[in-house]
One Martini backbone bead per residue (centre of mass of N, CA, C, O) as a GRO file, in nm:
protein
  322
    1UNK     BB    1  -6.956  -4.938  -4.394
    2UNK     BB    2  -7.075  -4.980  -4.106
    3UNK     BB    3  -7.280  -4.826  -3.914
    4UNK     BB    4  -7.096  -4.858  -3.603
    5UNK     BB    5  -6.819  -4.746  -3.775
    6UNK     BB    6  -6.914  -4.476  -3.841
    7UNK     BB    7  -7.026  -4.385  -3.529
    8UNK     BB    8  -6.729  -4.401  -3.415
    9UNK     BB    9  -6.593  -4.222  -3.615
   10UNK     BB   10  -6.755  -3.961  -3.560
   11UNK     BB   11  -6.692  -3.927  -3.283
   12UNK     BB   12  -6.404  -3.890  -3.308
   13UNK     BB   13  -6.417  -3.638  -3.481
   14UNK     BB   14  -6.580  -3.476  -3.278
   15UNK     BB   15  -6.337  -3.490  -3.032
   16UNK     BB   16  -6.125  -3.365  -3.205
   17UNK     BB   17  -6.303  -3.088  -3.260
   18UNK     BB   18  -6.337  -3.008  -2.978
   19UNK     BB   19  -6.033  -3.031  -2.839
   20UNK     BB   20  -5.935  -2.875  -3.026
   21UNK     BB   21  -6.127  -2.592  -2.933
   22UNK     BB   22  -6.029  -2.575  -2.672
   23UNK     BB   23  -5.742  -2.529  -2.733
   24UNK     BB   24  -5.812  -2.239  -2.912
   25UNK     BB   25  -5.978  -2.119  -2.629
   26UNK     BB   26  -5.704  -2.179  -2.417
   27UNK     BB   27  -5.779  -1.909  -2.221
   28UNK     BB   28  -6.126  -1.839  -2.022
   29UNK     BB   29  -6.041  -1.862  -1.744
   30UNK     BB   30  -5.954  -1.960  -1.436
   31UNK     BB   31  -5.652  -2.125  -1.260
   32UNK     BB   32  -5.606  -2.381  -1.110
   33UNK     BB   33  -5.361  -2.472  -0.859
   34UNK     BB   34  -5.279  -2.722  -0.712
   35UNK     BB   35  -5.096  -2.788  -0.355
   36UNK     BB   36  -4.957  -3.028  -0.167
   37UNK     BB   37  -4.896  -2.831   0.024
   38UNK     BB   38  -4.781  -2.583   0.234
   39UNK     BB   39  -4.758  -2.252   0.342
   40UNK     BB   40  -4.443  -2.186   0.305
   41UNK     BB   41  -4.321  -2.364   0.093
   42UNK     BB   42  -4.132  -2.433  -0.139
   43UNK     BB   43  -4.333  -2.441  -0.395
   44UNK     BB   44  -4.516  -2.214  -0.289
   45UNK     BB   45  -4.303  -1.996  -0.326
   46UNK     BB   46  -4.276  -2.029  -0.629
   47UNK     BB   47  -4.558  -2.014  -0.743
   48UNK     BB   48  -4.618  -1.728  -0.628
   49UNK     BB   49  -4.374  -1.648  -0.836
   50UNK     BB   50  -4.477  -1.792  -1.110
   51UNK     BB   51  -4.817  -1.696  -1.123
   52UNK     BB   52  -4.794  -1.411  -1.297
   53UNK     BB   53  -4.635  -1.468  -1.517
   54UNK     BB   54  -4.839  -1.688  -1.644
   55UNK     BB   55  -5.083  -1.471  -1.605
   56UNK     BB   56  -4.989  -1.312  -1.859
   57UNK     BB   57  -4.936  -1.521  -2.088
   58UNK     BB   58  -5.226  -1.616  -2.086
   59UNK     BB   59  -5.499  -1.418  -1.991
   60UNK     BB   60  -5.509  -1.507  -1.671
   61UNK     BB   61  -5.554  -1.618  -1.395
   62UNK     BB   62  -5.394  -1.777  -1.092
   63UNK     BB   63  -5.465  -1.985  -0.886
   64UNK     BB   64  -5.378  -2.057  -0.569
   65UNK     BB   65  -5.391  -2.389  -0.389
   66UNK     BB   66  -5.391  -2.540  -0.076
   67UNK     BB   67  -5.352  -2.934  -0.031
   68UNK     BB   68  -5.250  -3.083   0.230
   69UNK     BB   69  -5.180  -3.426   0.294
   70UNK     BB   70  -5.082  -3.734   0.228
   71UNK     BB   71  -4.824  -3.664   0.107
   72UNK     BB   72  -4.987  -3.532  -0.152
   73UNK     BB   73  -5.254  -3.744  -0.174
   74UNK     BB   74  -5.481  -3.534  -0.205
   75UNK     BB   75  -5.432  -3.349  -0.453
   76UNK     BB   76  -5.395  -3.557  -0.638
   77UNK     BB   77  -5.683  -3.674  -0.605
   78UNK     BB   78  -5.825  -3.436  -0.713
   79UNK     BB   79  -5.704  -3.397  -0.978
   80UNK     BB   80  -5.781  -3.678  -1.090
   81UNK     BB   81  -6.087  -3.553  -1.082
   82UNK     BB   82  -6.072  -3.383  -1.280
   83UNK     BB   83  -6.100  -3.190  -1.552
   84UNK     BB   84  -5.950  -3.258  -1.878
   85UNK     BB   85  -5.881  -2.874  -1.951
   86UNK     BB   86  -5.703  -2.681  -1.764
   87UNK     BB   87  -5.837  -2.552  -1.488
   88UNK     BB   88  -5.683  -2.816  -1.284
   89UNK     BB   89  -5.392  -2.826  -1.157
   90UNK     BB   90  -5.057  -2.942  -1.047
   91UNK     BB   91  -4.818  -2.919  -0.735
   92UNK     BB   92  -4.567  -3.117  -0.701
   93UNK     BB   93  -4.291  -3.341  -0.549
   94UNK     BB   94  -4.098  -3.571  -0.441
   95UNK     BB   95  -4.310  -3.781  -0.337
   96UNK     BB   96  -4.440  -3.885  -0.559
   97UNK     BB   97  -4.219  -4.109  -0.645
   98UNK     BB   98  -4.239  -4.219  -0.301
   99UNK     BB   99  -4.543  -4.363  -0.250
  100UNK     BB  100  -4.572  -4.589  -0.431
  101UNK     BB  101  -4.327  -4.733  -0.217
  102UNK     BB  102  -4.542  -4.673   0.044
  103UNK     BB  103  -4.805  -4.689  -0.083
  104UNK     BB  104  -5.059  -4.970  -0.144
  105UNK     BB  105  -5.387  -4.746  -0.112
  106UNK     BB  106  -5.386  -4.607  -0.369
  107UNK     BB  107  -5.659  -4.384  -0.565
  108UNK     BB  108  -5.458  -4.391  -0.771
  109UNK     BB  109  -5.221  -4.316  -1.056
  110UNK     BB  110  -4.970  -4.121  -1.111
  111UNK     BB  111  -4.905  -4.200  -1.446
  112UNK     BB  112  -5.245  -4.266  -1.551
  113UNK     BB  113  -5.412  -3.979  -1.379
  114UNK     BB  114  -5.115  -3.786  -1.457
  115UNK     BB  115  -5.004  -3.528  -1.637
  116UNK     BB  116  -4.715  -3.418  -1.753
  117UNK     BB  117  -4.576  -3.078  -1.801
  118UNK     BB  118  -4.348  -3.030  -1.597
  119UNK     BB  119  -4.020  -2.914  -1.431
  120UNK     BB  120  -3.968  -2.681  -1.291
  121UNK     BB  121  -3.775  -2.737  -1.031
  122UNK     BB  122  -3.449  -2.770  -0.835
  123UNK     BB  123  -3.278  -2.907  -0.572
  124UNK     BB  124  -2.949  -2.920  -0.432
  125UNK     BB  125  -2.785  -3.083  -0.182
  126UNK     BB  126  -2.586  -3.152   0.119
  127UNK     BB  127  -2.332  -3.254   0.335
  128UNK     BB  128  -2.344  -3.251   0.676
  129UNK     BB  129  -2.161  -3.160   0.958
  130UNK     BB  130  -2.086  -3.164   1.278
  131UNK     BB  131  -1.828  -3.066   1.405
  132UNK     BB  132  -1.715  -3.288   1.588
  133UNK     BB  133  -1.675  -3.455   1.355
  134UNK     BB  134  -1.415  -3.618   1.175
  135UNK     BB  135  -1.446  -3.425   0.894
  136UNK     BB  136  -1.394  -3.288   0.557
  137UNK     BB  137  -1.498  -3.534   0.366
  138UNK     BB  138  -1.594  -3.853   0.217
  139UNK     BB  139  -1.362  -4.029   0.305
  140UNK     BB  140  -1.375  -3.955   0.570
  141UNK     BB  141  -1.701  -4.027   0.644
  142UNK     BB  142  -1.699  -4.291   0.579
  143UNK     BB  143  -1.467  -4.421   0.756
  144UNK     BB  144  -1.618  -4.360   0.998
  145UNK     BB  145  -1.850  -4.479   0.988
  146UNK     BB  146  -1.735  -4.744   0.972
  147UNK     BB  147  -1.597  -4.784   1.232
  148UNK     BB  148  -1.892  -4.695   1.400
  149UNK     BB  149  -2.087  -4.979   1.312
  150UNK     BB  150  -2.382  -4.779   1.266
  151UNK     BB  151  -2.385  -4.535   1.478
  152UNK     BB  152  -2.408  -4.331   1.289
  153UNK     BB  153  -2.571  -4.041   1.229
  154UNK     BB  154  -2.872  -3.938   1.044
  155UNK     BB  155  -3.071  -3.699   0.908
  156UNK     BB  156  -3.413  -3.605   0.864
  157UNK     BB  157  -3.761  -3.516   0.749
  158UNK     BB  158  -3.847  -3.830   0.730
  159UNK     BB  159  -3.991  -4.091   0.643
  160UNK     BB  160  -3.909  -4.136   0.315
  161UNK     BB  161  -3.770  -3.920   0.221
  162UNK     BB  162  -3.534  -3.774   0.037
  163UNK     BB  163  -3.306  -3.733   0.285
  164UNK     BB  164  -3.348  -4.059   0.306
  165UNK     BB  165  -3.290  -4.241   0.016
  166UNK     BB  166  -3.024  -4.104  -0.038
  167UNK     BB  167  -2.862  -4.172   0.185
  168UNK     BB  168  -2.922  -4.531   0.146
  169UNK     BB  169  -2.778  -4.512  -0.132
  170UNK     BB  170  -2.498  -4.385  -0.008
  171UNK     BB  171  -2.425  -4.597   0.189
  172UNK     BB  172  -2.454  -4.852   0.009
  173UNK     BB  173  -2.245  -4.768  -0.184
  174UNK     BB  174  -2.016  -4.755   0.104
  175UNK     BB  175  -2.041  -4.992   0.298
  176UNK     BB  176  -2.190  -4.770   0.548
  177UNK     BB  177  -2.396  -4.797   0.824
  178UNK     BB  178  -2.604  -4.640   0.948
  179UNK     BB  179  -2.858  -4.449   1.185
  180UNK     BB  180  -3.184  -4.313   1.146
  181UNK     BB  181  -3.321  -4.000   1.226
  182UNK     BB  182  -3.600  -3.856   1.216
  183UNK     BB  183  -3.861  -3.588   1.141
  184UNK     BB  184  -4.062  -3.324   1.176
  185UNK     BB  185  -3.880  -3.208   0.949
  186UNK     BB  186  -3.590  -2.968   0.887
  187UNK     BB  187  -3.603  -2.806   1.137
  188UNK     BB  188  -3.568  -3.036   1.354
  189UNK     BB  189  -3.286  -3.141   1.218
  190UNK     BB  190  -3.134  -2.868   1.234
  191UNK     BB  191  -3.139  -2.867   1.542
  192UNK     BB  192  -2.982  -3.123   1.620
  193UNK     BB  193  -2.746  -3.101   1.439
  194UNK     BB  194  -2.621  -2.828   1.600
  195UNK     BB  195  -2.644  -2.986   1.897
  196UNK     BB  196  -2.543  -3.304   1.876
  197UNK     BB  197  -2.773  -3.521   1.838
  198UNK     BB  198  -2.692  -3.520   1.501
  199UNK     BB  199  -2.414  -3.553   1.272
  200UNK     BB  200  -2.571  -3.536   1.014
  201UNK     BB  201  -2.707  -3.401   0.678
  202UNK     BB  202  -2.966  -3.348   0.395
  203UNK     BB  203  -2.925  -2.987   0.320
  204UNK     BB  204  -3.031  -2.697   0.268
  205UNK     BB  205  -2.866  -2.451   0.124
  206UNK     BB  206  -2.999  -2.206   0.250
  207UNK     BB  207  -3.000  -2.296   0.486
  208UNK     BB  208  -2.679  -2.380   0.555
  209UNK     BB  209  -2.519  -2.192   0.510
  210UNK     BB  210  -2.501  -1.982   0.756
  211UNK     BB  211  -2.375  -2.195   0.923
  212UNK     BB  212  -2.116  -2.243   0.751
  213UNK     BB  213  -2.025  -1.952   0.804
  214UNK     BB  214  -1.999  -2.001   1.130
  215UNK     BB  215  -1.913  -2.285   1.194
  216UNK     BB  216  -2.166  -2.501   1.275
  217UNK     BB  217  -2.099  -2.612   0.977
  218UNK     BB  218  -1.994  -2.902   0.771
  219UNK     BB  219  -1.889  -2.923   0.442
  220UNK     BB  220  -1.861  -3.165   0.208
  221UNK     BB  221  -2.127  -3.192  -0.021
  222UNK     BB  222  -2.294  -3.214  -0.320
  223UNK     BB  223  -2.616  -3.332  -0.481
  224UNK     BB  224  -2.556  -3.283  -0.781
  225UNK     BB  225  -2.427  -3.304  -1.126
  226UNK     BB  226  -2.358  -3.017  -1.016
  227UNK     BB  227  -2.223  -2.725  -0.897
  228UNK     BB  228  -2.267  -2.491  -0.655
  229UNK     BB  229  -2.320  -2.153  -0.670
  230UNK     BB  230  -2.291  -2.143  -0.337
  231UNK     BB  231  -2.102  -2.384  -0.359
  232UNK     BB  232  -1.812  -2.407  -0.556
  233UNK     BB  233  -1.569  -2.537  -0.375
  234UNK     BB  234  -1.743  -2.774  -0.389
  235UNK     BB  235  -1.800  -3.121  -0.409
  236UNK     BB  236  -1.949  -3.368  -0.554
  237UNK     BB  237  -2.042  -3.675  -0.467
  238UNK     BB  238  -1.955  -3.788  -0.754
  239UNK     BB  239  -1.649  -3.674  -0.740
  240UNK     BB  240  -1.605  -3.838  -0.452
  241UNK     BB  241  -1.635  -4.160  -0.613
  242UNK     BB  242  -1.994  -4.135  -0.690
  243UNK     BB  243  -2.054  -4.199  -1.050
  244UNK     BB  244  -2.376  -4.126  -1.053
  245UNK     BB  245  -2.472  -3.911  -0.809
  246UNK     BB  246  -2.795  -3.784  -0.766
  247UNK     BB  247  -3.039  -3.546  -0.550
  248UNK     BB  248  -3.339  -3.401  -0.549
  249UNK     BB  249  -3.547  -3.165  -0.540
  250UNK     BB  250  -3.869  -3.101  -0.662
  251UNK     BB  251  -4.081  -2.946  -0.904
  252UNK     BB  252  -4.443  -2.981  -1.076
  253UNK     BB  253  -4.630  -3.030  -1.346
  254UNK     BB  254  -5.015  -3.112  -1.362
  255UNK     BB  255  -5.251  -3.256  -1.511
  256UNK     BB  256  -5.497  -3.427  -1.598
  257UNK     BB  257  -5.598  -3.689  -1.750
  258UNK     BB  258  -5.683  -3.614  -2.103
  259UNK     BB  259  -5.531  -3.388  -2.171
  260UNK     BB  260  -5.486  -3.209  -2.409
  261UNK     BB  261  -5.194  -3.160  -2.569
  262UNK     BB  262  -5.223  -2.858  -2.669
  263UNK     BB  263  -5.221  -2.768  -2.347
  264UNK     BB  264  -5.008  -2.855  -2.256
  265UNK     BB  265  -4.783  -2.715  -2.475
  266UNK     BB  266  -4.862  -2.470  -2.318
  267UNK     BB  267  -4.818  -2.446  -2.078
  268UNK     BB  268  -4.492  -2.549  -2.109
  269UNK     BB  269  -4.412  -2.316  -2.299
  270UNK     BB  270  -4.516  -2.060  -2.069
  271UNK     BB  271  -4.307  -2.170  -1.840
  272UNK     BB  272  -4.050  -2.167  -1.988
  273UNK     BB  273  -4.052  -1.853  -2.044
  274UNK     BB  274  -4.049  -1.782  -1.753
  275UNK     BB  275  -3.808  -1.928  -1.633
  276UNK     BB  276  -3.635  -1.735  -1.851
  277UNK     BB  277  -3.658  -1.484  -1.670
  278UNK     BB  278  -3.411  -1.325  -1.535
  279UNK     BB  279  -3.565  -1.242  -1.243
  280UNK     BB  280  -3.653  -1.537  -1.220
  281UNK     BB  281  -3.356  -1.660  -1.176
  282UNK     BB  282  -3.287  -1.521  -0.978
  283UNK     BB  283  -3.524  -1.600  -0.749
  284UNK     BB  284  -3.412  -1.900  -0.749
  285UNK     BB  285  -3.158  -1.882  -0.610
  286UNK     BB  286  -3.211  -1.766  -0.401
  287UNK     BB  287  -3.415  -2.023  -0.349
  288UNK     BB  288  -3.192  -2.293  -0.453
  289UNK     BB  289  -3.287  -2.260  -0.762
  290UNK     BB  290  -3.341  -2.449  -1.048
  291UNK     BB  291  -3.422  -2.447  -1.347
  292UNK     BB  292  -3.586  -2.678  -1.615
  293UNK     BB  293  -3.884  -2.705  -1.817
  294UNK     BB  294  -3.951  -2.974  -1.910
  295UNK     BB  295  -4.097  -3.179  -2.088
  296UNK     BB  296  -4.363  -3.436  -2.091
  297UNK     BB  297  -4.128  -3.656  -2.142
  298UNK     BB  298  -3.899  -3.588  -1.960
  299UNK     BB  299  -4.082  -3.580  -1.701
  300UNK     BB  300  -4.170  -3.868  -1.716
  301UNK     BB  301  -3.934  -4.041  -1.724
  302UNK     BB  302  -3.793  -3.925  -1.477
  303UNK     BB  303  -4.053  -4.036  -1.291
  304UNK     BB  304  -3.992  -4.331  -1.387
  305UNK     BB  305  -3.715  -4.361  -1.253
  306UNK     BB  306  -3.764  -4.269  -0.954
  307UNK     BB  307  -3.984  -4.510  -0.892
  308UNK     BB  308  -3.791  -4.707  -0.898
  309UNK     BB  309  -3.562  -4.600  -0.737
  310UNK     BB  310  -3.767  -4.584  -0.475
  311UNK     BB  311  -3.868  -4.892  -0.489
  312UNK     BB  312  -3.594  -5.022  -0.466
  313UNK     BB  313  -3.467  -4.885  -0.191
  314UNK     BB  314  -3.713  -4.942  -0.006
  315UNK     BB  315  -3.672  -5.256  -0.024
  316UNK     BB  316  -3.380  -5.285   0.049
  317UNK     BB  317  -3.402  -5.157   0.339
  318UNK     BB  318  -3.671  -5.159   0.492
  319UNK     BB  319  -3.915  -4.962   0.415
  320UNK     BB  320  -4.173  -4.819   0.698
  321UNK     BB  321  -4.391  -4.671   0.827
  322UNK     BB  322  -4.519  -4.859   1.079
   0.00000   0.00000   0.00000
């Protein structure tokens, strides 16, 4: 063995045995998670939930910190260049997979520049309309559409957003072509829809309750795998004729590229323990979410088939920011 390759080798092995060490003493002072959203956003008030049970898990403290703005890729793009250490954190939504097929001048690579490590929770939407609309099922809801010939309307929380490519999925797969009429969030398109200014909404199932419950809206079906424990008796849209439709809001964790594997499943595995504890499923049940906790293989798999799913559907609708 030449010189060259000596040196090589030895470097490799000092990198490995510094990682192990790291990982070995890892933590020893508090962690930041920076958070893509606004406070008092869902990630937001989950992450404050299940933040001091991780810190306890840990035996360090667990700082949380919001960067939002640019969808989301103010935060992603700090986390990928801090150090790959574990002692700064990202938690992103359902964005992330989304913008790589709305914006082409990302600083960043998603998936190449930030390690997942779990997917924390997620939340299926309801499909609701304006009592107005004569409509009680998705078949119902489907042929009005069509006879409508485009002119029904859908609401959403903004262009782009995940409960605007649901939709255009759930549309093009019924053959029902719509109109989507953006908001700037869900609380100003869910007054629209009381109000009876946009006809349809896939809304957040804690909002929609209270109004189902007063008859103010009326629910079609929901879109998760399996049916809403708040909404027992309603049909999934998978159910009603579309198998194999779900989508959800959620929300994950991510490391910097490059942090020691030994850090990551350390993460994941104290991550998915808070979430398993009884108080923590109470109350995020509460707060319309199932945990999900998922390893970082599979919520890479997960994340690389949304952002496919993402730009699909980008491209068939000629969905553009500007």
């Amino acid at each position: 063995m030449n010189i060259l390759a000596r040196l090589v080798v030895s470097l490799s092995l000092a990198c490995g045995a510094l990682a192990q060490a790291q990982a070995a003493s890892y933590p020893d002072r508090p962690i930041h998670i920076i958070l893509s959203t606004s406070p008092g956003g869902g990630a937001d008030v989950t992450m404050r939930l299940l933040a001091p049970k991780l810190a306890e898990r840990l035996g360090q403290s667990v700082v949380i910190e919001n960067k939002p703005g640019g969808s989301g890729m103010i935060a992603d793009a700090y986390v990928a260049r801090s150090a790959p250490d574990g002692y700064t954190l990202l938690v992103d939504i359902t964005t992330f997979t989304v913008n790589p097929a709305l914006h082409k001048d990302m600083s960043f690579k998603p998936l190449v520049d930030l390690a997942p490590i779990t997917q924390t929770a997620r939340a299926a939407n309801v499909l609701v309309v304006n009592p107005t609309v004569p409509v009680n099922n998705v078949k119902e809801f489907i042929e009005y559409a069509k006879k409508q010939k485009g002119a029904m309307t859908y609401a959403s929380s903004g262009l782009g957003s995940s409960q605007h490519l649901a939709m255009e999925i759930f549309t093009r797969a019924a053959d029902a072509p719509m109109t989507h009429v953006p908001y700037k969030g869900g609380g100003a398109a869910m007054a629209d829809l009381l109000a009876g200014h946009v006809q349809s909404f896939f809304a957040f199932i804690p909002t929609a309750s209270e109004h189902i419950k007063q008859g103010r809206l009326r629910p079609l079906a929901t879109t998760g795998a399996t049916r809403s424990a708040s909404l027992p008796d309603l049909p999934t849209i998978a159910e009603s004729g579309f198998p194999g439709f779900q989508s959800y809001d959620w929300n994950g964790l991510f490391a910097p590229a490059g942090t020691p594997p030994a850090i990551i499943d350390r993460l994941q595995k104290e991550m998915k323990a808070v979430l398993a504890e009884p108080d923590i499923q109470l109350r995020l049940k509460d707060l319309g979410l199932e945990p999900v906790a998922s390893t970082p293989a599979d919520f890479k798999a997960f994340l690389t088939a949304e952002i496919k799913k993402a730009q699909d559907i980008v491209q068939q609708a000629n969905i553009k920011l500007d």
